[in-house]
Each structure stands twice: as structure tokens, then as C-alpha cells.
PDB file of C-alpha atoms in Angstrom:
ATOM      1  CA  PHE A   1     -58.090 -22.461 -17.395  1.00  0.00           C
ATOM      2  CA  VAL A   2     -57.283 -19.009 -16.265  1.00  0.00           C
ATOM      3  CA  TYR A   3     -55.898 -17.559 -13.039  1.00  0.00           C
ATOM      4  CA  PHE A   4     -56.351 -14.131 -11.442  1.00  0.00           C
ATOM      5  CA  ASN A   5     -53.689 -11.491 -11.611  1.00  0.00           C
ATOM      6  CA  GLY A   6     -50.664 -12.651  -9.554  1.00  0.00           C
ATOM      7  CA  LYS A   7     -51.950 -16.218  -9.429  1.00  0.00           C
ATOM      8  CA  PRO A   8     -53.161 -15.919  -5.797  1.00  0.00           C
ATOM      9  CA  ARG A   9     -53.831 -19.111  -3.851  1.00  0.00           C
ATOM     10  CA  TRP A  10     -54.395 -20.137  -0.277  1.00  0.00           C
ATOM     11  CA  LEU A  11     -50.992 -20.479   1.433  1.00  0.00           C
ATOM     12  CA  HIS A  12     -51.858 -22.736   4.339  1.00  0.00           C
ATOM     13  CA  THR A  13     -49.566 -25.649   5.144  1.00  0.00           C
ATOM     14  CA  THR A  14     -50.087 -28.994   3.451  1.00  0.00           C
ATOM     15  CA  PRO A  15     -52.280 -30.924   4.045  1.00  0.00           C
ATOM     16  CA  MET A  16     -54.415 -27.838   3.873  1.00  0.00           C
ATOM     17  CA  THR A  17     -57.723 -27.423   5.755  1.00  0.00           C
ATOM     18  CA  LEU A  18     -59.947 -24.473   4.936  1.00  0.00           C
ATOM     19  CA  THR A  19     -62.960 -23.756   7.104  1.00  0.00           C
ATOM     20  CA  TYR A  20     -66.281 -22.420   5.756  1.00  0.00           C
ATOM     21  CA  ALA A  21     -69.335 -20.994   7.446  1.00  0.00           C
ATOM     22  CA  PHE A  22     -72.764 -19.587   6.481  1.00  0.00           C
ATOM     23  CA  SER A  23     -73.833 -16.081   7.415  1.00  0.00           C
ATOM     24  CA  PRO A  24     -76.126 -16.225  10.433  1.00  0.00           C
ATOM     25  CA  ASP A  25     -78.034 -13.181   9.121  1.00  0.00           C
ATOM     26  CA  ASN A  26     -78.004 -13.556   5.290  1.00  0.00           C
ATOM     27  CA  MET A  27     -79.663 -16.801   4.196  1.00  0.00           C
ATOM     28  CA  ILE A  28     -82.793 -17.665   2.222  1.00  0.00           C
ATOM     29  CA  ASP A  29     -85.892 -18.982   3.966  1.00  0.00           C
ATOM     30  CA  TYR A  30     -87.456 -21.272   1.352  1.00  0.00           C
ATOM     31  CA  MET A  31     -84.645 -23.813   1.513  1.00  0.00           C
ATOM     32  CA  SER A  32     -83.713 -25.406   4.816  1.00  0.00           C
ATOM     33  CA  ILE A  33     -80.293 -24.781   6.230  1.00  0.00           C
ATOM     34  CA  SER A  34     -79.576 -28.488   6.218  1.00  0.00           C
ATOM     35  CA  GLU A  35     -80.414 -28.612   2.520  1.00  0.00           C
ATOM     36  CA  ILE A  36     -78.058 -25.717   1.831  1.00  0.00           C
ATOM     37  CA  ARG A  37     -75.330 -27.261   3.980  1.00  0.00           C
ATOM     38  CA  SER A  38     -75.644 -30.550   2.029  1.00  0.00           C
ATOM     39  CA  VAL A  39     -75.416 -28.698  -1.282  1.00  0.00           C
ATOM     40  CA  PHE A  40     -72.195 -26.923  -0.259  1.00  0.00           C
ATOM     41  CA  LYS A  41     -70.731 -30.035   1.340  1.00  0.00           C
ATOM     42  CA  ARG A  42     -71.125 -31.835  -2.007  1.00  0.00           C
ATOM     43  CA  ALA A  43     -69.683 -28.797  -3.892  1.00  0.00           C
ATOM     44  CA  PHE A  44     -66.638 -28.546  -1.631  1.00  0.00           C
ATOM     45  CA  SER A  45     -66.041 -32.315  -1.752  1.00  0.00           C
ATOM     46  CA  ARG A  46     -65.842 -32.186  -5.576  1.00  0.00           C
ATOM     47  CA  TRP A  47     -62.840 -29.838  -5.326  1.00  0.00           C
ATOM     48  CA  ALA A  48     -61.369 -31.692  -2.323  1.00  0.00           C
ATOM     49  CA  SER A  49     -61.388 -34.912  -4.340  1.00  0.00           C
ATOM     50  CA  VAL A  50     -58.880 -33.526  -6.868  1.00  0.00           C
ATOM     51  CA  ILE A  51     -56.568 -31.407  -4.618  1.00  0.00           C
ATOM     52  CA  PRO A  52     -54.954 -32.029  -1.199  1.00  0.00           C
ATOM     53  CA  VAL A  53     -57.346 -29.609   0.533  1.00  0.00           C
ATOM     54  CA  ASN A  54     -59.947 -30.431   3.145  1.00  0.00           C
ATOM     55  CA  PHE A  55     -63.008 -28.215   3.688  1.00  0.00           C
ATOM     56  CA  THR A  56     -64.622 -28.214   7.086  1.00  0.00           C
ATOM     57  CA  GLU A  57     -67.779 -26.381   8.188  1.00  0.00           C
ATOM     58  CA  THR A  58     -67.469 -24.182  11.269  1.00  0.00           C
ATOM     59  CA  GLU A  59     -70.081 -22.367  13.293  1.00  0.00           C
ATOM     60  CA  ASN A  60     -67.761 -19.390  13.708  1.00  0.00           C
ATOM     61  CA  TYR A  61     -68.664 -17.245  10.721  1.00  0.00           C
ATOM     62  CA  LEU A  62     -66.276 -14.430  11.475  1.00  0.00           C
ATOM     63  CA  SER A  63     -63.171 -16.569  11.743  1.00  0.00           C
ATOM     64  CA  ALA A  64     -63.995 -18.892   8.848  1.00  0.00           C
ATOM     65  CA  ASN A  65     -61.752 -18.889   5.844  1.00  0.00           C
ATOM     66  CA  ILE A  66     -64.697 -19.017   3.459  1.00  0.00           C
ATOM     67  CA  ARG A  67     -67.811 -17.025   4.402  1.00  0.00           C
ATOM     68  CA  ILE A  68     -71.042 -17.781   2.459  1.00  0.00           C
ATOM     69  CA  GLY A  69     -74.192 -15.648   2.357  1.00  0.00           C
ATOM     70  CA  PHE A  70     -77.205 -14.703   0.290  1.00  0.00           C
ATOM     71  CA  TYR A  71     -77.564 -10.949  -0.366  1.00  0.00           C
ATOM     72  CA  ARG A  72     -79.873  -8.558  -2.232  1.00  0.00           C
ATOM     73  CA  GLY A  73     -78.922  -5.555  -4.347  1.00  0.00           C
ATOM     74  CA  ASP A  74     -76.170  -3.346  -2.908  1.00  0.00           C
ATOM     75  CA  HIS A  75     -74.727  -5.354  -0.051  1.00  0.00           C
ATOM     76  CA  GLY A  76     -71.638  -3.301   0.606  1.00  0.00           C
ATOM     77  CA  ASP A  77     -68.853  -4.951  -1.362  1.00  0.00           C
ATOM     78  CA  GLY A  78     -69.100  -2.678  -4.413  1.00  0.00           C
ATOM     79  CA  GLU A  79     -70.687  -5.431  -6.518  1.00  0.00           C
ATOM     80  CA  PRO A  80     -74.468  -4.997  -6.161  1.00  0.00           C
ATOM     81  CA  PHE A  81     -76.752  -7.817  -7.252  1.00  0.00           C
ATOM     82  CA  ASP A  82     -79.361  -7.116  -9.886  1.00  0.00           C
ATOM     83  CA  GLY A  83     -82.500  -9.137  -9.049  1.00  0.00           C
ATOM     84  CA  VAL A  84     -83.862 -12.138 -10.861  1.00  0.00           C
ATOM     85  CA  LEU A  85     -81.200 -13.736 -13.179  1.00  0.00           C
ATOM     86  CA  GLY A  86     -78.533 -11.489 -14.690  1.00  0.00           C
ATOM     87  CA  VAL A  87     -75.731 -11.852 -12.200  1.00  0.00           C
ATOM     88  CA  LEU A  88     -76.286 -15.003 -10.079  1.00  0.00           C
ATOM     89  CA  ALA A  89     -73.396 -14.842  -7.617  1.00  0.00           C
ATOM     90  CA  HIS A  90     -69.856 -13.736  -7.096  1.00  0.00           C
ATOM     91  CA  ALA A  91     -66.828 -14.655  -5.035  1.00  0.00           C
ATOM     92  CA  PHE A  92     -63.424 -13.209  -4.335  1.00  0.00           C
ATOM     93  CA  SER A  93     -60.029 -14.448  -5.136  1.00  0.00           C
ATOM     94  CA  PRO A  94     -57.643 -15.988  -2.471  1.00  0.00           C
ATOM     95  CA  GLU A  95     -57.306 -15.382   0.366  1.00  0.00           C
ATOM     96  CA  ASN A  96     -60.380 -13.192   0.726  1.00  0.00           C
ATOM     97  CA  GLY A  97     -62.900 -15.998   1.161  1.00  0.00           C
ATOM     98  CA  ARG A  98     -66.148 -14.172   0.542  1.00  0.00           C
ATOM     99  CA  LEU A  99     -68.760 -16.138  -1.492  1.00  0.00           C
ATOM    100  CA  HIS A 100     -72.014 -14.262  -2.175  1.00  0.00           C
ATOM    101  CA  LEU A 101     -75.202 -15.497  -3.810  1.00  0.00           C
ATOM    102  CA  ASP A 102     -78.036 -13.312  -5.145  1.00  0.00           C
ATOM    103  CA  ALA A 103     -80.934 -13.820  -2.761  1.00  0.00           C
ATOM    104  CA  ALA A 104     -83.347 -12.691  -5.497  1.00  0.00           C
ATOM    105  CA  GLU A 105     -82.780 -15.860  -7.544  1.00  0.00           C
ATOM    106  CA  THR A 106     -85.016 -18.881  -7.331  1.00  0.00           C
ATOM    107  CA  TRP A 107     -82.447 -21.245  -5.927  1.00  0.00           C
ATOM    108  CA  THR A 108     -83.134 -24.937  -6.022  1.00  0.00           C
ATOM    109  CA  VAL A 109     -81.541 -28.368  -5.812  1.00  0.00           C
ATOM    110  CA  ASP A 110     -84.460 -30.161  -7.481  1.00  0.00           C
ATOM    111  CA  PHE A 111     -85.952 -29.088 -10.764  1.00  0.00           C
ATOM    112  CA  ASN A 112     -88.700 -31.650 -10.404  1.00  0.00           C
ATOM    113  CA  SER A 113     -90.167 -29.921  -7.430  1.00  0.00           C
ATOM    114  CA  VAL A 114     -89.482 -26.360  -8.522  1.00  0.00           C
ATOM    115  CA  LYS A 115     -91.143 -25.581 -11.860  1.00  0.00           C
ATOM    116  CA  SER A 116     -90.135 -21.938 -12.194  1.00  0.00           C
ATOM    117  CA  LYS A 117     -88.565 -21.052 -15.534  1.00  0.00           C
ATOM    118  CA  VAL A 118     -85.985 -18.952 -13.712  1.00  0.00           C
ATOM    119  CA  ALA A 119     -84.945 -21.601 -11.181  1.00  0.00           C
ATOM    120  CA  VAL A 120     -81.152 -21.804 -10.745  1.00  0.00           C
ATOM    121  CA  ASP A 121     -79.237 -24.815  -9.528  1.00  0.00           C
ATOM    122  CA  LEU A 122     -77.581 -23.908  -6.278  1.00  0.00           C
ATOM    123  CA  GLU A 123     -75.003 -26.699  -6.431  1.00  0.00           C
ATOM    124  CA  SER A 124     -73.773 -25.677  -9.896  1.00  0.00           C
ATOM    125  CA  VAL A 125     -73.251 -22.052  -8.819  1.00  0.00           C
ATOM    126  CA  ALA A 126     -71.742 -23.071  -5.475  1.00  0.00           C
ATOM    127  CA  THR A 127     -69.187 -25.286  -7.277  1.00  0.00           C
ATOM    128  CA  HIS A 128     -68.335 -22.516  -9.692  1.00  0.00           C
ATOM    129  CA  GLU A 129     -67.853 -19.895  -6.956  1.00  0.00           C
ATOM    130  CA  ILE A 130     -65.701 -22.236  -4.856  1.00  0.00           C
ATOM    131  CA  GLY A 131     -63.436 -22.374  -7.943  1.00  0.00           C
ATOM    132  CA  HIS A 132     -63.003 -18.577  -7.655  1.00  0.00           C
ATOM    133  CA  VAL A 133     -62.377 -18.863  -3.923  1.00  0.00           C
ATOM    134  CA  LEU A 134     -59.594 -21.327  -4.742  1.00  0.00           C
ATOM    135  CA  GLY A 135     -58.023 -19.056  -7.333  1.00  0.00           C
ATOM    136  CA  LEU A 136     -59.509 -19.980 -10.695  1.00  0.00           C
ATOM    137  CA  ALA A 137     -60.916 -17.313 -12.974  1.00  0.00           C
ATOM    138  CA  HIS A 138     -63.297 -17.777 -15.902  1.00  0.00           C
ATOM    139  CA  THR A 139     -62.443 -20.235 -18.618  1.00  0.00           C
ATOM    140  CA  SER A 140     -63.470 -20.226 -22.286  1.00  0.00           C
ATOM    141  CA  VAL A 141     -64.182 -23.982 -22.129  1.00  0.00           C
ATOM    142  CA  LYS A 142     -67.981 -24.162 -22.307  1.00  0.00           C
ATOM    143  CA  GLU A 143     -68.321 -27.548 -20.642  1.00  0.00           C
ATOM    144  CA  ALA A 144     -66.116 -26.588 -17.692  1.00  0.00           C
ATOM    145  CA  VAL A 145     -67.543 -25.568 -14.310  1.00  0.00           C
ATOM    146  CA  MET A 146     -65.518 -22.303 -14.454  1.00  0.00           C
ATOM    147  CA  TYR A 147     -67.292 -21.115 -17.628  1.00  0.00           C
ATOM    148  CA  PRO A 148     -68.925 -17.777 -16.659  1.00  0.00           C
ATOM    149  CA  SER A 149     -72.560 -18.359 -17.664  1.00  0.00           C
ATOM    150  CA  LEU A 150     -75.187 -20.837 -16.615  1.00  0.00           C
ATOM    151  CA  SER A 151     -78.737 -21.089 -18.054  1.00  0.00           C
ATOM    152  CA  PRO A 152     -81.636 -21.407 -15.713  1.00  0.00           C
ATOM    153  CA  ARG A 153     -82.832 -24.968 -15.045  1.00  0.00           C
ATOM    154  CA  THR A 154     -79.356 -26.282 -15.903  1.00  0.00           C
ATOM    155  CA  LYS A 155     -77.098 -28.414 -13.761  1.00  0.00           C
ATOM    156  CA  LYS A 156     -73.326 -28.331 -14.241  1.00  0.00           C
ATOM    157  CA  VAL A 157     -71.589 -29.742 -11.170  1.00  0.00           C
ATOM    158  CA  ASP A 158     -68.987 -32.174 -12.457  1.00  0.00           C
ATOM    159  CA  LEU A 159     -65.424 -30.848 -12.698  1.00  0.00           C
ATOM    160  CA  LYS A 160     -63.978 -31.171 -16.171  1.00  0.00           C
ATOM    161  CA  ILE A 161     -60.310 -31.642 -17.187  1.00  0.00           C
ATOM    162  CA  ASP A 162     -59.904 -27.918 -17.616  1.00  0.00           C
ATOM    163  CA  ASP A 163     -61.112 -27.249 -14.053  1.00  0.00           C
ATOM    164  CA  VAL A 164     -59.018 -30.041 -12.531  1.00  0.00           C
ATOM    165  CA  GLU A 165     -55.823 -29.163 -14.333  1.00  0.00           C
ATOM    166  CA  GLY A 166     -56.267 -25.491 -13.353  1.00  0.00           C
ATOM    167  CA  VAL A 167     -56.769 -26.133  -9.646  1.00  0.00           C
ATOM    168  CA  GLN A 168     -54.168 -28.826  -9.446  1.00  0.00           C
ATOM    169  CA  ALA A 169     -51.590 -26.448 -10.887  1.00  0.00           C
ATOM    170  CA  LEU A 170     -52.285 -24.280  -7.860  1.00  0.00           C
ATOM    171  CA  TYR A 171     -52.453 -26.870  -5.096  1.00  0.00           C
ATOM    172  CA  GLY A 172     -51.140 -30.143  -6.520  1.00  0.00           C
ATOM    173  CA  SER A 173     -53.080 -33.363  -6.905  1.00  0.00           C
ATOM    174  CA  ASN A 174     -54.995 -35.270  -4.281  1.00  0.00           C
ATOM    175  CA  PRO A 175     -53.038 -38.505  -3.919  1.00  0.00           C
ATOM    176  CA  ASN A 176     -56.307 -40.507  -4.368  1.00  0.00           C
ATOM    177  CA  PHE A 177     -57.275 -38.778  -7.540  1.00  0.00           C
ATOM    178  CA  LYS A 178     -56.900 -40.607 -10.841  1.00  0.00           C
ATOM    179  CA  PHE A 179     -57.103 -38.672 -14.142  1.00  0.00           C
ATOM    180  CA  SER A 180     -58.190 -41.858 -15.875  1.00  0.00           C
ATOM    181  CA  SER A 181     -61.521 -41.789 -13.983  1.00  0.00           C
ATOM    182  CA  LEU A 182     -62.104 -38.207 -15.098  1.00  0.00           C
ATOM    183  CA  LEU A 183     -61.266 -39.038 -18.726  1.00  0.00           C
ATOM    184  CA  GLU A 184     -63.613 -42.029 -18.604  1.00  0.00           C
ATOM    185  CA  SER A 185     -66.465 -39.937 -17.231  1.00  0.00           C
ATOM    186  CA  GLU A 186     -65.894 -37.171 -19.816  1.00  0.00           C
ATOM    187  CA  ASN A 187     -65.759 -39.710 -22.612  1.00  0.00           C
ATOM    188  CA  SER A 188     -68.970 -41.379 -21.485  1.00  0.00           C
ATOM    189  CA  SER A 189     -70.780 -38.005 -21.134  1.00  0.00           C
ATOM    190  CA  ASN A 190     -69.493 -36.962 -24.602  1.00  0.00           C
ATOM    191  CA  HIS A 191     -70.861 -40.209 -26.108  1.00  0.00           C
ATOM    192  CA  ALA A 192     -74.142 -39.725 -24.258  1.00  0.00           C
TER     193      ALA A 192
ATOM    194  CA  ARG B   1    -109.965 -17.968  -4.173  1.00  0.00           C
ATOM    195  CA  ILE B   2    -107.631 -20.294  -5.897  1.00  0.00           C
ATOM    196  CA  LEU B   3    -104.214 -18.729  -6.399  1.00  0.00           C
ATOM    197  CA  PRO B   4    -102.180 -19.763  -9.373  1.00  0.00           C
ATOM    198  CA  ASP B   5     -99.215 -22.002  -8.879  1.00  0.00           C
ATOM    199  CA  LYS B   6     -95.983 -19.996  -8.323  1.00  0.00           C
ATOM    200  CA  SER B   7     -94.478 -21.482 -11.493  1.00  0.00           C
ATOM    201  CA  THR B   8     -97.315 -20.140 -13.601  1.00  0.00           C
ATOM    202  CA  VAL B   9     -97.083 -16.631 -12.190  1.00  0.00           C
ATOM    203  CA  ILE B  10     -93.485 -16.090 -13.310  1.00  0.00           C
ATOM    204  CA  THR B  11     -93.463 -14.806 -16.827  1.00  0.00           C
ATOM    205  CA  VAL B  12     -89.803 -13.598 -16.925  1.00  0.00           C
ATOM    206  CA  ASP B  13     -87.957 -15.007 -19.940  1.00  0.00           C
ATOM    207  CA  ALA B  14     -85.218 -17.478 -19.229  1.00  0.00           C
ATOM    208  CA  HIS B  15     -82.837 -14.613 -19.535  1.00  0.00           C
ATOM    209  CA  ASN B  16     -82.478 -11.587 -17.282  1.00  0.00           C
ATOM    210  CA  ALA B  17     -85.165  -8.961 -17.949  1.00  0.00           C
ATOM    211  CA  THR B  18     -82.529  -6.231 -18.149  1.00  0.00           C
ATOM    212  CA  TRP B  19     -80.298  -8.059 -20.506  1.00  0.00           C
ATOM    213  CA  HIS B  20     -83.328  -9.281 -22.537  1.00  0.00           C
ATOM    214  CA  GLU B  21     -83.281  -5.944 -24.314  1.00  0.00           C
ATOM    215  CA  PHE B  22     -79.980  -6.813 -25.969  1.00  0.00           C
ATOM    216  CA  LYS B  23     -82.120  -8.953 -28.371  1.00  0.00           C
ATOM    217  CA  ARG B  24     -82.734  -5.805 -30.429  1.00  0.00           C
ATOM    218  CA  LEU B  25     -79.015  -5.495 -31.130  1.00  0.00           C
ATOM    219  CA  LEU B  26     -78.931  -8.776 -33.096  1.00  0.00           C
ATOM    220  CA  ASP B  27     -76.771  -8.676 -36.188  1.00  0.00           C
ATOM    221  CA  ALA B  28     -75.436  -5.153 -35.416  1.00  0.00           C
ATOM    222  CA  GLY B  29     -71.854  -4.592 -36.535  1.00  0.00           C
ATOM    223  CA  LYS B  30     -69.327  -1.812 -36.749  1.00  0.00           C
ATOM    224  CA  GLY B  31     -70.762   1.475 -37.941  1.00  0.00           C
ATOM    225  CA  SER B  32     -74.329   0.694 -36.929  1.00  0.00           C
ATOM    226  CA  HIS B  33     -76.241   2.947 -34.544  1.00  0.00           C
ATOM    227  CA  VAL B  34     -78.924   1.195 -32.480  1.00  0.00           C
ATOM    228  CA  SER B  35     -80.793   2.482 -29.463  1.00  0.00           C
ATOM    229  CA  GLY B  36     -79.641   0.473 -26.450  1.00  0.00           C
ATOM    230  CA  MET B  37     -76.074  -0.045 -27.656  1.00  0.00           C
ATOM    231  CA  SER B  38     -74.867   2.105 -24.753  1.00  0.00           C
ATOM    232  CA  GLU B  39     -76.274  -0.438 -22.308  1.00  0.00           C
ATOM    233  CA  LEU B  40     -74.341  -3.153 -24.028  1.00  0.00           C
ATOM    234  CA  LYS B  41     -71.207  -1.053 -23.606  1.00  0.00           C
ATOM    235  CA  THR B  42     -72.028  -0.744 -19.914  1.00  0.00           C
ATOM    236  CA  TYR B  43     -72.337  -4.548 -19.779  1.00  0.00           C
ATOM    237  CA  PHE B  44     -68.979  -4.985 -21.484  1.00  0.00           C
ATOM    238  CA  HIS B  45     -67.393  -2.397 -19.185  1.00  0.00           C
ATOM    239  CA  ARG B  46     -68.755  -4.172 -16.145  1.00  0.00           C
ATOM    240  CA  PHE B  47     -67.343  -7.514 -17.171  1.00  0.00           C
ATOM    241  CA  GLY B  48     -63.937  -6.228 -18.191  1.00  0.00           C
ATOM    242  CA  TYR B  49     -64.152  -5.814 -21.931  1.00  0.00           C
ATOM    243  CA  LEU B  50     -64.323  -2.063 -22.277  1.00  0.00           C
ATOM    244  CA  PRO B  51     -61.697  -0.619 -19.976  1.00  0.00           C
ATOM    245  CA  ILE B  52     -62.689   2.962 -20.575  1.00  0.00           C
ATOM    246  CA  SER B  53     -62.639   5.471 -17.777  1.00  0.00           C
ATOM    247  CA  ASP B  54     -65.438   7.595 -19.419  1.00  0.00           C
ATOM    248  CA  THR B  55     -68.621   5.562 -19.027  1.00  0.00           C
ATOM    249  CA  ASN B  56     -70.822   8.063 -20.907  1.00  0.00           C
ATOM    250  CA  PHE B  57     -71.369   5.573 -23.662  1.00  0.00           C
ATOM    251  CA  THR B  58     -73.029   6.303 -27.039  1.00  0.00           C
ATOM    252  CA  ASP B  59     -75.290   4.065 -29.066  1.00  0.00           C
ATOM    253  CA  SER B  60     -72.700   3.703 -31.903  1.00  0.00           C
ATOM    254  CA  PHE B  61     -71.039   0.408 -32.716  1.00  0.00           C
ATOM    255  CA  ASP B  62     -67.509   1.841 -32.758  1.00  0.00           C
ATOM    256  CA  THR B  63     -64.044   0.361 -32.962  1.00  0.00           C
ATOM    257  CA  GLN B  64     -63.699  -0.076 -29.195  1.00  0.00           C
ATOM    258  CA  LEU B  65     -66.979  -1.978 -29.105  1.00  0.00           C
ATOM    259  CA  GLU B  66     -65.901  -4.183 -31.991  1.00  0.00           C
ATOM    260  CA  SER B  67     -62.653  -5.037 -30.057  1.00  0.00           C
ATOM    261  CA  ALA B  68     -64.750  -5.790 -27.009  1.00  0.00           C
ATOM    262  CA  VAL B  69     -67.055  -8.124 -28.939  1.00  0.00           C
ATOM    263  CA  VAL B  70     -64.017  -9.970 -30.448  1.00  0.00           C
ATOM    264  CA  LEU B  71     -62.425 -10.390 -26.993  1.00  0.00           C
ATOM    265  CA  TYR B  72     -65.748 -11.510 -25.515  1.00  0.00           C
ATOM    266  CA  GLN B  73     -66.225 -14.080 -28.293  1.00  0.00           C
ATOM    267  CA  LYS B  74     -62.723 -15.390 -27.719  1.00  0.00           C
ATOM    268  CA  ASN B  75     -63.074 -15.580 -23.987  1.00  0.00           C
ATOM    269  CA  LEU B  76     -66.469 -17.272 -24.133  1.00  0.00           C
ATOM    270  CA  GLY B  77     -65.430 -19.795 -26.761  1.00  0.00           C
ATOM    271  CA  LEU B  78     -67.685 -18.371 -29.449  1.00  0.00           C
ATOM    272  CA  SER B  79     -66.978 -17.967 -33.144  1.00  0.00           C
ATOM    273  CA  VAL B  80     -65.055 -14.743 -33.581  1.00  0.00           C
ATOM    274  CA  THR B  81     -67.077 -12.591 -35.946  1.00  0.00           C
ATOM    275  CA  GLY B  82     -66.794  -9.176 -34.326  1.00  0.00           C
ATOM    276  CA  LYS B  83     -70.537  -8.878 -34.799  1.00  0.00           C
ATOM    277  CA  LEU B  84     -73.510  -9.373 -32.473  1.00  0.00           C
ATOM    278  CA  ASP B  85     -74.600 -12.664 -34.051  1.00  0.00           C
ATOM    279  CA  SER B  86     -77.225 -14.891 -32.475  1.00  0.00           C
ATOM    280  CA  ASP B  87     -74.770 -16.996 -30.470  1.00  0.00           C
ATOM    281  CA  THR B  88     -73.077 -13.915 -29.083  1.00  0.00           C
ATOM    282  CA  ILE B  89     -76.329 -12.188 -28.113  1.00  0.00           C
ATOM    283  CA  SER B  90     -77.723 -15.373 -26.588  1.00  0.00           C
ATOM    284  CA  THR B  91     -74.558 -15.792 -24.447  1.00  0.00           C
ATOM    285  CA  ILE B  92     -74.591 -12.106 -23.362  1.00  0.00           C
ATOM    286  CA  MET B  93     -78.213 -12.547 -22.283  1.00  0.00           C
ATOM    287  CA  SER B  94     -77.509 -15.649 -20.268  1.00  0.00           C
ATOM    288  CA  PRO B  95     -77.353 -15.398 -16.474  1.00  0.00           C
ATOM    289  CA  ARG B  96     -73.783 -15.409 -15.303  1.00  0.00           C
ATOM    290  CA  CYS B  97     -71.272 -15.037 -12.518  1.00  0.00           C
ATOM    291  CA  GLY B  98     -70.584 -11.438 -11.477  1.00  0.00           C
ATOM    292  CA  MET B  99     -66.840 -11.794 -11.524  1.00  0.00           C
ATOM    293  CA  SER B 100     -65.180  -9.884 -14.321  1.00  0.00           C
ATOM    294  CA  ASP B 101     -63.845 -11.956 -17.188  1.00  0.00           C
ATOM    295  CA  ASN B 102     -60.806  -9.784 -17.414  1.00  0.00           C
ATOM    296  CA  ALA B 103     -59.374  -9.995 -13.875  1.00  0.00           C
ATOM    297  CA  HIS B 104     -56.843 -12.447 -15.262  1.00  0.00           C
ATOM    298  CA  ALA B 105     -53.266 -12.360 -16.201  1.00  0.00           C
ATOM    299  CA  LEU B 106     -52.446 -15.919 -16.896  1.00  0.00           C
ATOM    300  CA  HIS B 107     -54.230 -17.816 -19.670  1.00  0.00           C
ATOM    301  CA  THR B 108     -53.032 -21.332 -19.628  1.00  0.00           C
ATOM    302  CA  THR B 109     -53.810 -24.129 -22.108  1.00  0.00           C
ATOM    303  CA  ARG B 110     -53.802 -27.820 -21.604  1.00  0.00           C
ATOM    304  CA  ARG B 111     -50.617 -29.646 -22.437  1.00  0.00           C
TER     305      ARG B 111
END
């Protein structure tokens, strides 16, 4: 695992609660907001299960710690999106909180119902970008969530040991988290 | 009129159309000169592998590009060959996160 320069992290008091909100003006219209909210709730809960951080959705976009939106092309942060595939999303290191997804992608949560060759799993990308928001940079471990590339029609949502060790070094461990369960799940997926 | 299903209309390869052109650079190594190499340098510059202030890139596979390829292969967990082998080209063409790979200071390994 890798950190950003200076190893930035959120410095709220423990137990930490970070709020997140969706941009009222920059969303996609072919997925319902409830579907998108569910995707992000699951993505945040994966990280929350390994560190002592709670994530709570708020309606107040401007005051939220983490601000999520879908944008096209040049959207004013100096990192323009490039259309279908290529760059899928980006996020900023702590404590910036911006998490941007390329609105030009064919985002989905269900590859059975979306047959496009260029469909991208929203939950996988959301989980990866939340890792950046928390302070993790890109890893060289291919199986890890924080690996920089993701093929279309691929799902990678489960945190791997590399992801967990990285984020726990920043925030400590969730008292309910057991490494043995992660090792068991990695072993079973390796055997599969 | 029966319109084709959305999924049959999309003919874009499973890689980005822009980066798809990198296919032509397959097997290129130091000293080679291939049209489109400058776009690859732009790619490497964008993602933190070519920290050069002058972005007027040439199509030559020079020493700086070789170093960038080696660093990219190390960072992405690929075999380090210093050449644009098929694994490297395929990874370069894959959709990815827009964060630079080189915004890091601390590389940490598992105990």
C-alpha cells in the first residue's frame, strides 16, 4: 500500500464520523438516486468495517466532508474527464473530500441487465475512490481495490489485505474487525 | 422502425478509444521511433512517470521513456522489461483512476 505525500489523513476525533453528500446538480439520470445511494452506502460500509470511522449521508452538500458528483469533461478542478473509458473517476486526498466520477461512462450495478461492452461497475470505482478520500494512493498489488486500473464489466469491491493494512495504519482497526476473516475470504477466493 | 438494442450500438473496444492507439507501440523498445510515441509520453507525464516540464514530446523511445516504462511496470506489478510488451500495453490501455501514480512519498510493504 502507498500513501500520499505527507501521509495526510482525516483528523477528526475518535470515534470519527465523516459525512458524505451527493451533488444536487451533477448526477446521472439513468440510475435512480436510491440505487446510487445504496451503492455508496455499501462502498463506505466496507471501509467502515475495518477502521473506527463512521460514514453518514447528509443532505447538506456544501458542508459535507465528502462531496460526490458525476461530471463531464473539464469540470473546473484541473483534471478534465475524457469521455468513454480512459479515466473513470478521481478523488482528492484528505481532507479535501471531493470524489468525482466521469458522467460519460456507462455506470452500472448489474452487468446482467446492462450489456454494454463498456459498462463500468459503480461500486468498484466508488470503493476505490473512497480509499483515496481516506488517504490511500495507488498500490502495485493487482488484486487490491487500490490498484489503479479496472477493466470494463469487472467487479472488484472486496478489500484485500493490502487495502486493509494501509487504511488501518492511518486510522487504527475497527474493534469488531478480525483479520482472520479476511484471510479466510482471500484464501477461499484464491482457491476458487 | 425497430431501433437496435443499446448494447449492440456500442462498438468501442473494451479499452478507451484514445488509448487504443497505443496498440501500435507493441514491442517497441529503446532507440525505436514510432508514430504515436509522443502520445504515450503525454500519458506517462499525466500519470506521474515523466516529470518533464517541456511537454513537447517526440516519437523517439529515449532514455527518459525507458525509465518511465520501468517505473510504470514496477508500480503496476508487471514484469520489469523496460519495453512495451503486451502486458504493459494492455495495462496502459485499460480504463483507470485519474489520480497520478506518483503523488506518493511512502511506499510501504506488508510485514
